[in-house]
Amino acid sequence: MGRSAGHPPEVQRSMAALLALWDALRERSGPFFVEMRGASMWPAAPEGSLLSVVPCAARALSPGELVMFRRGATVVTHRVVRVEAGGEVICWGDALLERDAPVAAEDVLGRATVVRRGPLLVPARSVVRASLRTGWVAVRRVGAGAARLAGQARAELRR
């Protein structure tokens, strides 16, 4: 889930509702399920992916895992880069050029796992960002809609 500024009001309300329920969820030991919004974790968790989130302490996280955390009134899911000695978590969205500001231990909502991947639609700007950061370009086989997707990608890049 990305930052709230670019999300429609219904997604912002959903994130606010999740945060309002967080205290009750934190007391549970089992998972809760959330649908991924945003393109910051493409291609590992494209928009529409179903995530299972198990509440955990920040110190229980390991590099490479996905973590859901709150940032003000926003819920974000990114990859753990490292956990600092003081408990802060350093994260980075797979399709982003820069890592996040450190996440305080009390803002960690839990460890996220992709249960069902959403459609692998190519978010052109995110692919370009990931390519610049990692030095490689993700290539995938496309079906009958290849021409349509290519046209959409070209239009998106022109923006």
mmCIF file of N, CA, C and O in Angstrom, residues 1-80:
data_model
loop_
_atom_site.group_PDB
_atom_site.id
_atom_site.type_symbol
_atom_site.label_atom_id
_atom_site.label_comp_id
_atom_site.label_asym_id
_atom_site.label_seq_id
_atom_site.Cartn_x
_atom_site.Cartn_y
_atom_site.Cartn_z
ATOM 1 N N MET A 1 0.862 -1.149 0.000
ATOM 2 C CA MET A 1 0.000 0.000 0.000
ATOM 3 C C MET A 1 0.911 1.214 0.000
ATOM 4 O O MET A 1 1.873 1.268 0.723
ATOM 5 N N GLY A 2 0.601 2.128 -0.816
ATOM 6 C CA GLY A 2 1.473 3.278 -1.006
ATOM 7 C C GLY A 2 1.094 4.459 -0.155
ATOM 8 O O GLY A 2 0.361 4.349 0.805
ATOM 9 N N ARG A 3 1.567 5.579 -0.556
ATOM 10 C CA ARG A 3 1.283 6.802 0.179
ATOM 11 C C ARG A 3 -0.110 7.299 -0.152
ATOM 12 O O ARG A 3 -0.585 7.158 -1.255
ATOM 13 N N SER A 4 -0.783 7.938 0.815
ATOM 14 C CA SER A 4 -2.189 8.302 0.654
ATOM 15 C C SER A 4 -2.418 9.467 -0.291
ATOM 16 O O SER A 4 -3.499 9.606 -0.838
ATOM 17 N N ALA A 5 -1.434 10.302 -0.533
ATOM 18 C CA ALA A 5 -1.645 11.497 -1.347
ATOM 19 C C ALA A 5 -2.157 11.166 -2.739
ATOM 20 O O ALA A 5 -2.988 11.874 -3.281
ATOM 21 N N GLY A 6 -1.701 10.075 -3.343
ATOM 22 C CA GLY A 6 -2.105 9.740 -4.686
ATOM 23 C C GLY A 6 -3.286 8.792 -4.765
ATOM 24 O O GLY A 6 -3.690 8.399 -5.842
ATOM 25 N N HIS A 7 -3.838 8.389 -3.632
ATOM 26 C CA HIS A 7 -4.924 7.417 -3.621
ATOM 27 C C HIS A 7 -6.282 8.100 -3.631
ATOM 28 O O HIS A 7 -6.452 9.170 -3.060
ATOM 29 N N PRO A 8 -7.265 7.445 -4.257
ATOM 30 C CA PRO A 8 -8.625 7.989 -4.220
ATOM 31 C C PRO A 8 -9.179 7.963 -2.796
ATOM 32 O O PRO A 8 -8.686 7.214 -1.948
ATOM 33 N N PRO A 9 -10.222 8.765 -2.531
ATOM 34 C CA PRO A 9 -10.771 8.861 -1.166
ATOM 35 C C PRO A 9 -11.188 7.526 -0.566
ATOM 36 O O PRO A 9 -10.983 7.300 0.624
ATOM 37 N N GLU A 10 -11.741 6.601 -1.380
ATOM 38 C CA GLU A 10 -12.181 5.323 -0.814
ATOM 39 C C GLU A 10 -11.001 4.492 -0.319
ATOM 40 O O GLU A 10 -11.108 3.788 0.691
ATOM 41 N N VAL A 11 -9.839 4.587 -0.979
ATOM 42 C CA VAL A 11 -8.646 3.877 -0.520
ATOM 43 C C VAL A 11 -8.121 4.536 0.754
ATOM 44 O O VAL A 11 -7.724 3.857 1.701
ATOM 45 N N GLN A 12 -8.140 5.865 0.807
ATOM 46 C CA GLN A 12 -7.701 6.566 2.011
ATOM 47 C C GLN A 12 -8.579 6.183 3.204
ATOM 48 O O GLN A 12 -8.079 5.973 4.299
ATOM 49 N N ARG A 13 -9.902 6.066 2.970
ATOM 50 C CA ARG A 13 -10.802 5.652 4.060
ATOM 51 C C ARG A 13 -10.492 4.230 4.507
ATOM 52 O O ARG A 13 -10.520 3.930 5.695
ATOM 53 N N SER A 14 -10.161 3.348 3.561
ATOM 54 C CA SER A 14 -9.816 1.968 3.904
ATOM 55 C C SER A 14 -8.565 1.923 4.773
ATOM 56 O O SER A 14 -8.498 1.170 5.743
ATOM 57 N N MET A 15 -7.556 2.723 4.406
ATOM 58 C CA MET A 15 -6.324 2.755 5.194
ATOM 59 C C MET A 15 -6.606 3.308 6.590
ATOM 60 O O MET A 15 -6.094 2.790 7.581
ATOM 61 N N ALA A 16 -7.427 4.338 6.691
ATOM 62 C CA ALA A 16 -7.773 4.904 7.997
ATOM 63 C C ALA A 16 -8.517 3.873 8.846
ATOM 64 O O ALA A 16 -8.283 3.766 10.052
ATOM 65 N N ALA A 17 -9.400 3.093 8.219
ATOM 66 C CA ALA A 17 -10.134 2.056 8.947
ATOM 67 C C ALA A 17 -9.182 0.984 9.457
ATOM 68 O O ALA A 17 -9.306 0.515 10.593
ATOM 69 N N LEU A 18 -8.209 0.586 8.620
ATOM 70 C CA LEU A 18 -7.235 -0.408 9.055
ATOM 71 C C LEU A 18 -6.439 0.090 10.255
ATOM 72 O O LEU A 18 -6.229 -0.642 11.223
ATOM 73 N N LEU A 19 -6.031 1.350 10.216
ATOM 74 C CA LEU A 19 -5.280 1.907 11.333
ATOM 75 C C LEU A 19 -6.139 1.990 12.594
ATOM 76 O O LEU A 19 -5.656 1.751 13.701
ATOM 77 N N ALA A 20 -7.418 2.304 12.435
ATOM 78 C CA ALA A 20 -8.319 2.376 13.587
ATOM 79 C C ALA A 20 -8.488 1.003 14.235
ATOM 80 O O ALA A 20 -8.652 0.888 15.454
ATOM 81 N N LEU A 21 -8.433 -0.052 13.436
ATOM 82 C CA LEU A 21 -8.580 -1.417 13.955
ATOM 83 C C LEU A 21 -7.263 -2.012 14.448
ATOM 84 O O LEU A 21 -7.239 -3.098 15.012
ATOM 85 N N TRP A 22 -6.174 -1.301 14.232
ATOM 86 C CA TRP A 22 -4.873 -1.889 14.498
ATOM 87 C C TRP A 22 -4.693 -2.358 15.938
ATOM 88 O O TRP A 22 -4.122 -3.421 16.173
ATOM 89 N N ASP A 23 -5.142 -1.614 16.919
ATOM 90 C CA ASP A 23 -4.945 -2.029 18.313
ATOM 91 C C ASP A 23 -5.563 -3.397 18.574
ATOM 92 O O ASP A 23 -4.972 -4.241 19.245
ATOM 93 N N ALA A 24 -6.748 -3.640 18.031
ATOM 94 C CA ALA A 24 -7.386 -4.947 18.195
ATOM 95 C C ALA A 24 -6.623 -6.020 17.419
ATOM 96 O O ALA A 24 -6.436 -7.139 17.914
ATOM 97 N N LEU A 25 -6.154 -5.687 16.229
ATOM 98 C CA LEU A 25 -5.418 -6.658 15.428
ATOM 99 C C LEU A 25 -4.090 -7.034 16.071
ATOM 100 O O LEU A 25 -3.649 -8.174 15.985
ATOM 101 N N ARG A 26 -3.457 -6.066 16.711
ATOM 102 C CA ARG A 26 -2.152 -6.309 17.333
ATOM 103 C C ARG A 26 -2.238 -7.356 18.449
ATOM 104 O O ARG A 26 -1.281 -8.079 18.700
ATOM 105 N N GLU A 27 -3.392 -7.453 19.089
ATOM 106 C CA GLU A 27 -3.560 -8.416 20.176
ATOM 107 C C GLU A 27 -3.766 -9.838 19.654
ATOM 108 O O GLU A 27 -3.650 -10.786 20.405
ATOM 109 N N ARG A 28 -4.085 -9.983 18.364
ATOM 110 C CA ARG A 28 -4.292 -11.301 17.779
ATOM 111 C C ARG A 28 -2.955 -11.929 17.428
ATOM 112 O O ARG A 28 -1.993 -11.251 17.144
ATOM 113 N N SER A 29 -2.931 -13.250 17.411
ATOM 114 C CA SER A 29 -1.707 -13.927 16.992
ATOM 115 C C SER A 29 -1.792 -14.354 15.526
ATOM 116 O O SER A 29 -0.788 -14.600 14.896
ATOM 117 N N GLY A 30 -3.003 -14.436 14.987
ATOM 118 C CA GLY A 30 -3.175 -14.898 13.616
ATOM 119 C C GLY A 30 -3.070 -13.770 12.613
ATOM 120 O O GLY A 30 -2.997 -12.602 12.957
ATOM 121 N N PRO A 31 -3.093 -14.143 11.337
ATOM 122 C CA PRO A 31 -2.944 -13.145 10.282
ATOM 123 C C PRO A 31 -4.228 -12.378 10.001
ATOM 124 O O PRO A 31 -5.316 -12.810 10.355
ATOM 125 N N PHE A 32 -4.077 -11.213 9.361
ATOM 126 C CA PHE A 32 -5.195 -10.515 8.756
ATOM 127 C C PHE A 32 -4.814 -10.306 7.296
ATOM 128 O O PHE A 32 -3.653 -10.431 6.922
ATOM 129 N N PHE A 33 -5.798 -10.059 6.450
ATOM 130 C CA PHE A 33 -5.569 -10.021 5.016
ATOM 131 C C PHE A 33 -5.888 -8.643 4.457
ATOM 132 O O PHE A 33 -6.864 -8.023 4.856
ATOM 133 N N VAL A 34 -5.042 -8.190 3.525
ATOM 134 C CA VAL A 34 -5.155 -6.864 2.948
ATOM 135 C C VAL A 34 -4.883 -6.972 1.450
ATOM 136 O O VAL A 34 -4.013 -7.733 1.028
ATOM 137 N N GLU A 35 -5.605 -6.183 0.661
ATOM 138 C CA GLU A 35 -5.326 -6.126 -0.775
ATOM 139 C C GLU A 35 -4.330 -5.009 -1.035
ATOM 140 O O GLU A 35 -4.500 -3.886 -0.566
ATOM 141 N N MET A 36 -3.285 -5.331 -1.765
ATOM 142 C CA MET A 36 -2.217 -4.380 -2.079
ATOM 143 C C MET A 36 -2.721 -3.281 -3.012
ATOM 144 O O MET A 36 -3.416 -3.553 -3.982
ATOM 145 N N ARG A 37 -2.368 -2.046 -2.708
ATOM 146 C CA ARG A 37 -2.665 -0.890 -3.558
ATOM 147 C C ARG A 37 -1.357 -0.169 -3.832
ATOM 148 O O ARG A 37 -0.505 -0.059 -2.957
ATOM 149 N N GLY A 38 -1.205 0.332 -5.043
ATOM 150 C CA GLY A 38 0.004 1.063 -5.398
ATOM 151 C C GLY A 38 0.980 0.172 -6.141
ATOM 152 O O GLY A 38 0.828 -1.045 -6.201
ATOM 153 N N ALA A 39 1.999 0.797 -6.733
ATOM 154 C CA ALA A 39 2.955 0.076 -7.567
ATOM 155 C C ALA A 39 4.356 0.022 -6.967
ATOM 156 O O ALA A 39 5.280 -0.432 -7.619
ATOM 157 N N SER A 40 4.519 0.433 -5.720
ATOM 158 C CA SER A 40 5.868 0.509 -5.146
ATOM 159 C C SER A 40 6.519 -0.854 -4.939
ATOM 160 O O SER A 40 7.736 -0.945 -4.844
ATOM 161 N N MET A 41 5.748 -1.925 -4.894
ATOM 162 C CA MET A 41 6.317 -3.257 -4.692
ATOM 163 C C MET A 41 6.251 -4.123 -5.945
ATOM 164 O O MET A 41 6.397 -5.336 -5.878
ATOM 165 N N TRP A 42 6.015 -3.503 -7.106
ATOM 166 C CA TRP A 42 5.973 -4.247 -8.356
ATOM 167 C C TRP A 42 7.369 -4.750 -8.680
ATOM 168 O O TRP A 42 8.328 -4.038 -8.426
ATOM 169 N N PRO A 43 7.610 -5.924 -9.147
ATOM 170 C CA PRO A 43 6.669 -6.968 -9.527
ATOM 171 C C PRO A 43 6.383 -7.989 -8.437
ATOM 172 O O PRO A 43 5.567 -8.875 -8.629
ATOM 173 N N ALA A 44 7.029 -7.892 -7.287
ATOM 174 C CA ALA A 44 6.835 -8.894 -6.230
ATOM 175 C C ALA A 44 5.395 -8.925 -5.729
ATOM 176 O O ALA A 44 4.851 -9.996 -5.448
ATOM 177 N N ALA A 45 4.790 -7.749 -5.592
ATOM 178 C CA ALA A 45 3.404 -7.655 -5.110
ATOM 179 C C ALA A 45 2.694 -6.573 -5.917
ATOM 180 O O ALA A 45 2.547 -5.445 -5.465
ATOM 181 N N PRO A 46 2.255 -6.910 -7.133
ATOM 182 C CA PRO A 46 1.567 -5.908 -7.945
ATOM 183 C C PRO A 46 0.243 -5.499 -7.309
ATOM 184 O O PRO A 46 -0.294 -6.205 -6.455
ATOM 185 N N GLU A 47 -0.264 -4.360 -7.738
ATOM 186 C CA GLU A 47 -1.550 -3.882 -7.227
ATOM 187 C C GLU A 47 -2.595 -4.972 -7.403
ATOM 188 O O GLU A 47 -2.640 -5.653 -8.415
ATOM 189 N N GLY A 48 -3.411 -5.164 -6.366
ATOM 190 C CA GLY A 48 -4.435 -6.201 -6.395
ATOM 191 C C GLY A 48 -3.987 -7.491 -5.735
ATOM 192 O O GLY A 48 -4.783 -8.413 -5.569
ATOM 193 N N SER A 49 -2.716 -7.601 -5.350
ATOM 194 C CA SER A 49 -2.237 -8.801 -4.663
ATOM 195 C C SER A 49 -2.875 -8.900 -3.288
ATOM 196 O O SER A 49 -3.131 -7.883 -2.640
ATOM 197 N N LEU A 50 -3.129 -10.118 -2.852
ATOM 198 C CA LEU A 50 -3.658 -10.347 -1.511
ATOM 199 C C LEU A 50 -2.486 -10.638 -0.588
ATOM 200 O O LEU A 50 -1.669 -11.525 -0.869
ATOM 201 N N LEU A 51 -2.384 -9.861 0.487
ATOM 202 C CA LEU A 51 -1.300 -10.027 1.456
ATOM 203 C C LEU A 51 -1.841 -10.598 2.754
ATOM 204 O O LEU A 51 -2.910 -10.206 3.218
ATOM 205 N N SER A 52 -1.097 -11.505 3.338
ATOM 206 C CA SER A 52 -1.367 -11.995 4.689
ATOM 207 C C SER A 52 -0.386 -11.262 5.596
ATOM 208 O O SER A 52 0.823 -11.271 5.348
ATOM 209 N N VAL A 53 -0.898 -10.620 6.629
ATOM 210 C CA VAL A 53 -0.044 -9.852 7.533
ATOM 211 C C VAL A 53 -0.168 -10.444 8.935
ATOM 212 O O VAL A 53 -1.263 -10.537 9.482
ATOM 213 N N VAL A 54 0.960 -10.868 9.474
ATOM 214 C CA VAL A 54 1.002 -11.428 10.818
ATOM 215 C C VAL A 54 1.673 -10.407 11.729
ATOM 216 O O VAL A 54 2.817 -10.015 11.483
ATOM 217 N N PRO A 55 0.967 -9.953 12.774
ATOM 218 C CA PRO A 55 1.584 -8.994 13.692
ATOM 219 C C PRO A 55 2.899 -9.547 14.255
ATOM 220 O O PRO A 55 2.991 -10.737 14.587
ATOM 221 N N CYS A 56 3.912 -8.703 14.320
ATOM 222 C CA CYS A 56 5.201 -9.111 14.884
ATOM 223 C C CYS A 56 5.949 -7.870 15.357
ATOM 224 O O CYS A 56 5.632 -6.755 14.969
ATOM 225 N N ALA A 57 6.940 -8.113 16.182
ATOM 226 C CA ALA A 57 7.800 -7.029 16.650
ATOM 227 C C ALA A 57 8.796 -6.672 15.552
ATOM 228 O O ALA A 57 9.173 -7.524 14.733
ATOM 229 N N ALA A 58 9.238 -5.442 15.540
ATOM 230 C CA ALA A 58 10.204 -4.984 14.534
ATOM 231 C C ALA A 58 11.473 -5.835 14.563
ATOM 232 O O ALA A 58 12.021 -6.179 13.525
ATOM 233 N N ARG A 59 11.932 -6.214 15.744
ATOM 234 C CA ARG A 59 13.178 -6.984 15.864
ATOM 235 C C ARG A 59 13.057 -8.404 15.307
ATOM 236 O O ARG A 59 14.059 -9.064 15.065
ATOM 237 N N ALA A 60 11.822 -8.882 15.080
ATOM 238 C CA ALA A 60 11.613 -10.225 14.531
ATOM 239 C C ALA A 60 11.743 -10.245 13.010
ATOM 240 O O ALA A 60 11.750 -11.313 12.407
ATOM 241 N N LEU A 61 11.848 -9.076 12.394
ATOM 242 C CA LEU A 61 11.940 -8.986 10.931
ATOM 243 C C LEU A 61 13.368 -9.238 10.459
ATOM 244 O O LEU A 61 14.329 -8.953 11.165
ATOM 245 N N SER A 62 13.473 -9.752 9.227
ATOM 246 C CA SER A 62 14.776 -10.017 8.616
ATOM 247 C C SER A 62 14.856 -9.316 7.265
ATOM 248 O O SER A 62 13.832 -9.127 6.597
ATOM 249 N N PRO A 63 16.067 -8.955 6.839
ATOM 250 C CA PRO A 63 16.222 -8.350 5.522
ATOM 251 C C PRO A 63 15.624 -9.240 4.431
ATOM 252 O O PRO A 63 15.760 -10.461 4.469
ATOM 253 N N GLY A 64 14.939 -8.593 3.485
ATOM 254 C CA GLY A 64 14.324 -9.309 2.382
ATOM 255 C C GLY A 64 12.845 -9.589 2.584
ATOM 256 O O GLY A 64 12.122 -9.818 1.625
ATOM 257 N N GLU A 65 12.379 -9.583 3.823
ATOM 258 C CA GLU A 65 10.962 -9.819 4.087
ATOM 259 C C GLU A 65 10.158 -8.561 3.776
ATOM 260 O O GLU A 65 10.695 -7.459 3.747
ATOM 261 N N LEU A 66 8.856 -8.747 3.563
ATOM 262 C CA LEU A 66 7.959 -7.605 3.403
ATOM 263 C C LEU A 66 7.413 -7.238 4.770
ATOM 264 O O LEU A 66 7.111 -8.111 5.589
ATOM 265 N N VAL A 67 7.281 -5.945 5.000
ATOM 266 C CA VAL A 67 6.740 -5.456 6.261
ATOM 267 C C VAL A 67 5.657 -4.431 5.962
ATOM 268 O O VAL A 67 5.791 -3.619 5.046
ATOM 269 N N MET A 68 4.588 -4.491 6.727
ATOM 270 C CA MET A 68 3.546 -3.468 6.640
ATOM 271 C C MET A 68 3.740 -2.553 7.836
ATOM 272 O O MET A 68 3.921 -3.011 8.959
ATOM 273 N N PHE A 69 3.726 -1.250 7.567
ATOM 274 C CA PHE A 69 3.910 -0.284 8.641
ATOM 275 C C PHE A 69 3.027 0.921 8.398
ATOM 276 O O PHE A 69 2.506 1.128 7.314
ATOM 277 N N ARG A 70 2.860 1.701 9.432
ATOM 278 C CA ARG A 70 2.076 2.931 9.278
ATOM 279 C C ARG A 70 3.028 4.115 9.211
ATOM 280 O O ARG A 70 4.082 4.146 9.845
ATOM 281 N N ARG A 71 2.615 5.061 8.406
ATOM 282 C CA ARG A 71 3.360 6.309 8.250
ATOM 283 C C ARG A 71 2.299 7.391 8.349
ATOM 284 O O ARG A 71 1.617 7.668 7.373
ATOM 285 N N GLY A 72 2.109 7.941 9.552
ATOM 286 C CA GLY A 72 1.013 8.878 9.773
ATOM 287 C C GLY A 72 -0.304 8.149 9.598
ATOM 288 O O GLY A 72 -0.539 7.128 10.219
ATOM 289 N N ALA A 73 -1.166 8.643 8.708
ATOM 290 C CA ALA A 73 -2.459 8.005 8.452
ATOM 291 C C ALA A 73 -2.398 7.108 7.219
ATOM 292 O O ALA A 73 -3.417 6.782 6.633
ATOM 293 N N THR A 74 -1.211 6.688 6.844
ATOM 294 C CA THR A 74 -1.017 5.868 5.651
ATOM 295 C C THR A 74 -0.462 4.508 6.053
ATOM 296 O O THR A 74 0.318 4.401 6.990
ATOM 297 N N VAL A 75 -0.874 3.479 5.327
ATOM 298 C CA VAL A 75 -0.335 2.135 5.516
ATOM 299 C C VAL A 75 0.554 1.842 4.314
ATOM 300 O O VAL A 75 0.155 2.038 3.171
ATOM 301 N N VAL A 76 1.773 1.371 4.566
ATOM 302 C CA VAL A 76 2.753 1.110 3.515
ATOM 303 C C VAL A 76 3.262 -0.318 3.670
ATOM 304 O O VAL A 76 3.463 -0.784 4.791
ATOM 305 N N THR A 77 3.480 -0.990 2.550
ATOM 306 C CA THR A 77 4.118 -2.308 2.558
ATOM 307 C C THR A 77 5.356 -2.210 1.681
ATOM 308 O O THR A 77 5.249 -1.931 0.489
ATOM 309 N N HIS A 78 6.530 -2.416 2.283
ATOM 310 C CA HIS A 78 7.805 -2.368 1.560
ATOM 311 C C HIS A 78 8.703 -3.486 2.057
ATOM 312 O O HIS A 78 8.381 -4.171 3.026
ATOM 313 N N ARG A 79 9.848 -3.629 1.436
ATOM 314 C CA ARG A 79 10.800 -4.688 1.789
ATOM 315 C C ARG A 79 11.767 -4.198 2.867
ATOM 316 O O ARG A 79 12.242 -3.063 2.825
ATOM 317 N N VAL A 80 12.072 -5.077 3.812
ATOM 318 C CA VAL A 80 13.026 -4.759 4.882
ATOM 319 C C VAL A 80 14.442 -4.806 4.315
ATOM 320 O O VAL A 80 14.837 -5.786 3.686
#
